[in-house]
Coordinates of N, CA and C in Angstrom, one line a residue:
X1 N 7.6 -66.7 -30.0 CA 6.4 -67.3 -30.4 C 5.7 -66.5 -31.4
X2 N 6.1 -66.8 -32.8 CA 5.0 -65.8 -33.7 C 3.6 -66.6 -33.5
X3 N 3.0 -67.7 -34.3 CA 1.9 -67.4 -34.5 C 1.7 -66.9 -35.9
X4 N -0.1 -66.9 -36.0 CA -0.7 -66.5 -36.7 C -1.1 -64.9 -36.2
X5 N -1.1 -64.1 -37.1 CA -1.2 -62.5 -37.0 C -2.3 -62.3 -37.6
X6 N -3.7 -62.1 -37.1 CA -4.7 -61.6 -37.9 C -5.1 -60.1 -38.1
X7 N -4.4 -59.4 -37.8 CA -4.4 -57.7 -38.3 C -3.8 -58.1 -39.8
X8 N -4.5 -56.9 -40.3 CA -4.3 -56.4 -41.4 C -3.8 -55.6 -41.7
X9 N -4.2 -54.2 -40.7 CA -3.5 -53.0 -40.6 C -2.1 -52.7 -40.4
X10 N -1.3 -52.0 -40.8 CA 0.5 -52.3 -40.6 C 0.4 -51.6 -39.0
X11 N -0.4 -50.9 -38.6 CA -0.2 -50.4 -37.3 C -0.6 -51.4 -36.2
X12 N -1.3 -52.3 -36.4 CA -1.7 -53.0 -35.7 C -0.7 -54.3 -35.8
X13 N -0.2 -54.7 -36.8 CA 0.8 -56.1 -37.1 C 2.0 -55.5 -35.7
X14 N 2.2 -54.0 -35.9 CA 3.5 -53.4 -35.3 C 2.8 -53.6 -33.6
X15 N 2.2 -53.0 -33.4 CA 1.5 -53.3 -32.1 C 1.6 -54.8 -31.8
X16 N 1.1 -55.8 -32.0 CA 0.9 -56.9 -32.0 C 2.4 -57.8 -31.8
X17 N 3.6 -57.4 -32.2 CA 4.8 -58.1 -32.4 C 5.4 -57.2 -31.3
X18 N 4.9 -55.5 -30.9 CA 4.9 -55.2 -29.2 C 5.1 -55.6 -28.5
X19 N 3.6 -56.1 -28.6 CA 3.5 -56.8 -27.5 C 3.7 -58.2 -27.0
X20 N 4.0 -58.7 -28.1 CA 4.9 -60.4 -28.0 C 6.1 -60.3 -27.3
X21 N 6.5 -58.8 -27.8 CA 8.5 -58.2 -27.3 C 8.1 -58.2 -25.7
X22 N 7.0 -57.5 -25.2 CA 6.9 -56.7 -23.8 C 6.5 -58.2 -22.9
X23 N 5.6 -59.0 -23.5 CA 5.1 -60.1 -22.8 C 6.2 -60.7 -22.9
X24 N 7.2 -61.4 -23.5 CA 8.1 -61.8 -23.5 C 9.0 -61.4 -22.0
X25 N 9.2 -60.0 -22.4 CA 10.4 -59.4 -21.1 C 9.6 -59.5 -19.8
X26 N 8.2 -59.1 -19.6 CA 7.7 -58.9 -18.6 C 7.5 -60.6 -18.2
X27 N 7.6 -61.7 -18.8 CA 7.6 -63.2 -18.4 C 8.9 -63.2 -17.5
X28 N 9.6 -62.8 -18.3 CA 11.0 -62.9 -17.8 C 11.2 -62.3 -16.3
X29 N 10.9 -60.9 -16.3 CA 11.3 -60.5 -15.2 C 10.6 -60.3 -13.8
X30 N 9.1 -61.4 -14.5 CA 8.4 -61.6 -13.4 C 9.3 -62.9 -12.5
X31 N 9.6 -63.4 -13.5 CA 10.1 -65.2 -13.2 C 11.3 -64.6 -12.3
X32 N 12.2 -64.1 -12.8 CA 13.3 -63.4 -12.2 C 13.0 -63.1 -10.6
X33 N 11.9 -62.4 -10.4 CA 11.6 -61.6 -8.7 C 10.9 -62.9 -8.7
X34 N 10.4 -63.8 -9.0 CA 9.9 -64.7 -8.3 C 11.2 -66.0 -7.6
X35 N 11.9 -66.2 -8.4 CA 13.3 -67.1 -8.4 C 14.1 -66.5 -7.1
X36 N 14.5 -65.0 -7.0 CA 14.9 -64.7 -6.2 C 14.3 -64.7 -4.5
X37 N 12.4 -64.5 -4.5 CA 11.8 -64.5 -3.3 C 12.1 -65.7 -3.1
X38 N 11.8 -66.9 -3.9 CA 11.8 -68.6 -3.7 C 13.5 -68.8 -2.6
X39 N 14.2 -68.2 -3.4 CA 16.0 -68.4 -2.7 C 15.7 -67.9 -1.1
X40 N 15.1 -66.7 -1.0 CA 15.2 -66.1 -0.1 C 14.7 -66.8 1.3
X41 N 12.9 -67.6 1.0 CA 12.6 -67.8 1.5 C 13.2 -69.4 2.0
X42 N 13.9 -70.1 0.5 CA 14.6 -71.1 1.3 C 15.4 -71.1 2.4
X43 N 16.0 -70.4 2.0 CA 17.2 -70.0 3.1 C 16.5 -69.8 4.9
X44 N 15.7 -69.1 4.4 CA 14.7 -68.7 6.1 C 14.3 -70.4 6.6
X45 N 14.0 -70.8 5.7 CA 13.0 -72.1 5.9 C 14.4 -73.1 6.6
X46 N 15.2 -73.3 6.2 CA 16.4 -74.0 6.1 C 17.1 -73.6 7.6
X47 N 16.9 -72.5 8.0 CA 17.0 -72.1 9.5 C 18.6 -71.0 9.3
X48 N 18.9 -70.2 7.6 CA 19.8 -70.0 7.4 C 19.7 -68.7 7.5
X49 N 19.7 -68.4 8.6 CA 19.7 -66.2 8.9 C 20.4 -65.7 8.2
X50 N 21.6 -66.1 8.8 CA 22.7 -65.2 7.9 C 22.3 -65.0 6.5
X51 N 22.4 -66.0 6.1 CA 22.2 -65.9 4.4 C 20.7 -65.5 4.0
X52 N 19.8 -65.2 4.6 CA 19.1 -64.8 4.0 C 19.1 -63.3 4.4
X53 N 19.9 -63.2 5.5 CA 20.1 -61.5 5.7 C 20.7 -61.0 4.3
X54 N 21.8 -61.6 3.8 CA 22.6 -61.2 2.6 C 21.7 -61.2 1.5
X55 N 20.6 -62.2 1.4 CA 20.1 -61.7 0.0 C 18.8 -61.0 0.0
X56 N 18.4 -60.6 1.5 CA 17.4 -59.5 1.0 C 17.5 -58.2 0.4
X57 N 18.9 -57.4 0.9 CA 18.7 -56.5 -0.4 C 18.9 -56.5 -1.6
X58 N 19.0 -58.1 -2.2 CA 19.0 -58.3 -3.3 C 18.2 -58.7 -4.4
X59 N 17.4 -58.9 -3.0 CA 15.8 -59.5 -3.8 C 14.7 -58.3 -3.3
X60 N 15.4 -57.4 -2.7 CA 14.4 -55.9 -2.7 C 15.0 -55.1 -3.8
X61 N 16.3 -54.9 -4.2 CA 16.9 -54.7 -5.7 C 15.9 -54.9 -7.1
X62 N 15.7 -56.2 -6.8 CA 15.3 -56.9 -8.1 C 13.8 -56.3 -8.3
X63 N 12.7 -56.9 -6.7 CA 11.5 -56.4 -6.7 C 11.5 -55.2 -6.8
X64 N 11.9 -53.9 -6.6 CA 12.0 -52.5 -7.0 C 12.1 -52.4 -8.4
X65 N 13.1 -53.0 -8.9 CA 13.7 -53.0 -10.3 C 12.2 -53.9 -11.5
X66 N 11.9 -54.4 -10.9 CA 10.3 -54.8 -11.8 C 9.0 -53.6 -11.5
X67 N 9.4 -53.0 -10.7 CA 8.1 -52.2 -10.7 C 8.7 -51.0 -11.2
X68 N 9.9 -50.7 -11.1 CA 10.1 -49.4 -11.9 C 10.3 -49.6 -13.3
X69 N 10.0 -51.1 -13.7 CA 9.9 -51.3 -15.5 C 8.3 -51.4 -15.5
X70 N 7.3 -51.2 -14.7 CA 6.4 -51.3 -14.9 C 5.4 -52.9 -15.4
X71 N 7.0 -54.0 -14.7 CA 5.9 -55.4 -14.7 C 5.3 -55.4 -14.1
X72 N 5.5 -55.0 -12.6 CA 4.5 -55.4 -11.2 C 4.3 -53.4 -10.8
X73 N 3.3 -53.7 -9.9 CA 2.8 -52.2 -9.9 C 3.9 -51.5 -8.2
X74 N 3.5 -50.7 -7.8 CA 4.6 -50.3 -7.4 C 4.3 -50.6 -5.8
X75 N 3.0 -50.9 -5.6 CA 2.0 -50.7 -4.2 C 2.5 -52.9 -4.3
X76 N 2.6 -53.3 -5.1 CA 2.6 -54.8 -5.2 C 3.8 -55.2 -4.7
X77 N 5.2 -54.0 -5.0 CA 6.4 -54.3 -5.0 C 6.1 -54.1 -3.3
X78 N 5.8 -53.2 -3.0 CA 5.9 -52.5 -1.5 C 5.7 -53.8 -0.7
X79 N 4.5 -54.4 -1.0 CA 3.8 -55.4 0.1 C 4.6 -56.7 -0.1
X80 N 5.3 -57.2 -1.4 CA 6.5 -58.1 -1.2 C 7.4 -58.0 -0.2
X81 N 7.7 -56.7 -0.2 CA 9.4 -56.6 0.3 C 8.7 -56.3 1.6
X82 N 7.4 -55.9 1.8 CA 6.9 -55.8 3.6 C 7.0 -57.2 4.0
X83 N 6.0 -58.0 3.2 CA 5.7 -59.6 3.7 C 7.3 -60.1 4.0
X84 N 8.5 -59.7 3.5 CA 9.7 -60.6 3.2 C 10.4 -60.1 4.7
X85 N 10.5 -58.4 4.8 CA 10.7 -58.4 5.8 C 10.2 -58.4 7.4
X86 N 9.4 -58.5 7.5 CA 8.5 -59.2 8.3 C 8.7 -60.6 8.9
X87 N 9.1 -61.5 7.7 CA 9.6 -62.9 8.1 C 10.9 -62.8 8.1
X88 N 11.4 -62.0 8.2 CA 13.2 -62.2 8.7 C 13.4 -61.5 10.1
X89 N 12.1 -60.7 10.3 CA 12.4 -60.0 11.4 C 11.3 -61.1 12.8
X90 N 10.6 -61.8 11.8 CA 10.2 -63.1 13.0 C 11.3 -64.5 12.9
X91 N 12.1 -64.2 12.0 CA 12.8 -65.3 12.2 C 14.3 -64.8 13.1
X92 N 14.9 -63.6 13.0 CA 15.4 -63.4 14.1 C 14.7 -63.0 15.5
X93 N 13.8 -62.7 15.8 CA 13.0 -63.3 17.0 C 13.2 -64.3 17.4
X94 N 12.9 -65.8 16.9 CA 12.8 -66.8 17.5 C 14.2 -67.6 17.4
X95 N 15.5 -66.8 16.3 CA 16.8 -66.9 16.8 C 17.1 -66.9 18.3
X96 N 16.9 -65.3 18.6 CA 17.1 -65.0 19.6 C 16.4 -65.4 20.7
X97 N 15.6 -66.1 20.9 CA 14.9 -66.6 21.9 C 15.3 -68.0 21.9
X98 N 15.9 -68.6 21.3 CA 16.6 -70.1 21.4 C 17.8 -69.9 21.7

């Protein structure tokens, strides 16, 4: 997406086409940990344990892997992957109890 660039300064043009690069990747790899929680929680919803056992550490992978690029902060990553496991650990509960 260029756009219209209204700096003038060459330090600022460079800054500015930065941050188009970083907002770009950081869209990306927010959508990414988002894509992945959505699978995960399908799977739970769907009544599919098994399979959402298999893709939580791969959606705690991903969500770690965005906060150590500095998309999501690191205390944000924490409380995803608490919320996620939490609902796997109530959804084997009520496995087990049926």
């Amino acid at each position: 997406q260029g756009g219209i660039v209204l700096a003038n300064i060459k330090s600022a043009i460079k800054r500015h086409k930065q941050s188009l690069k970083r907002r770009a990747r950081n869209r990306a790899v927010r959508s990414r940990v988002k894509t992945f929680i959505k699978t995960f929680r399908r799977a739970l919803e769907e009544g599919d344990l098994q399979k959402a056992k298999e893709l939580f550490p791969v959606v705690m992978k991903e969500v770690h892997k965005a906060a150590s690029k500095g998309v999501i902060h690191k205390n944000n990553a924490a409380r995803k992957i608490s919320r996620l496991a939490r609902l796997i650990e109530k959804a084997e509960k009520q496995a087990e109890a049926s």
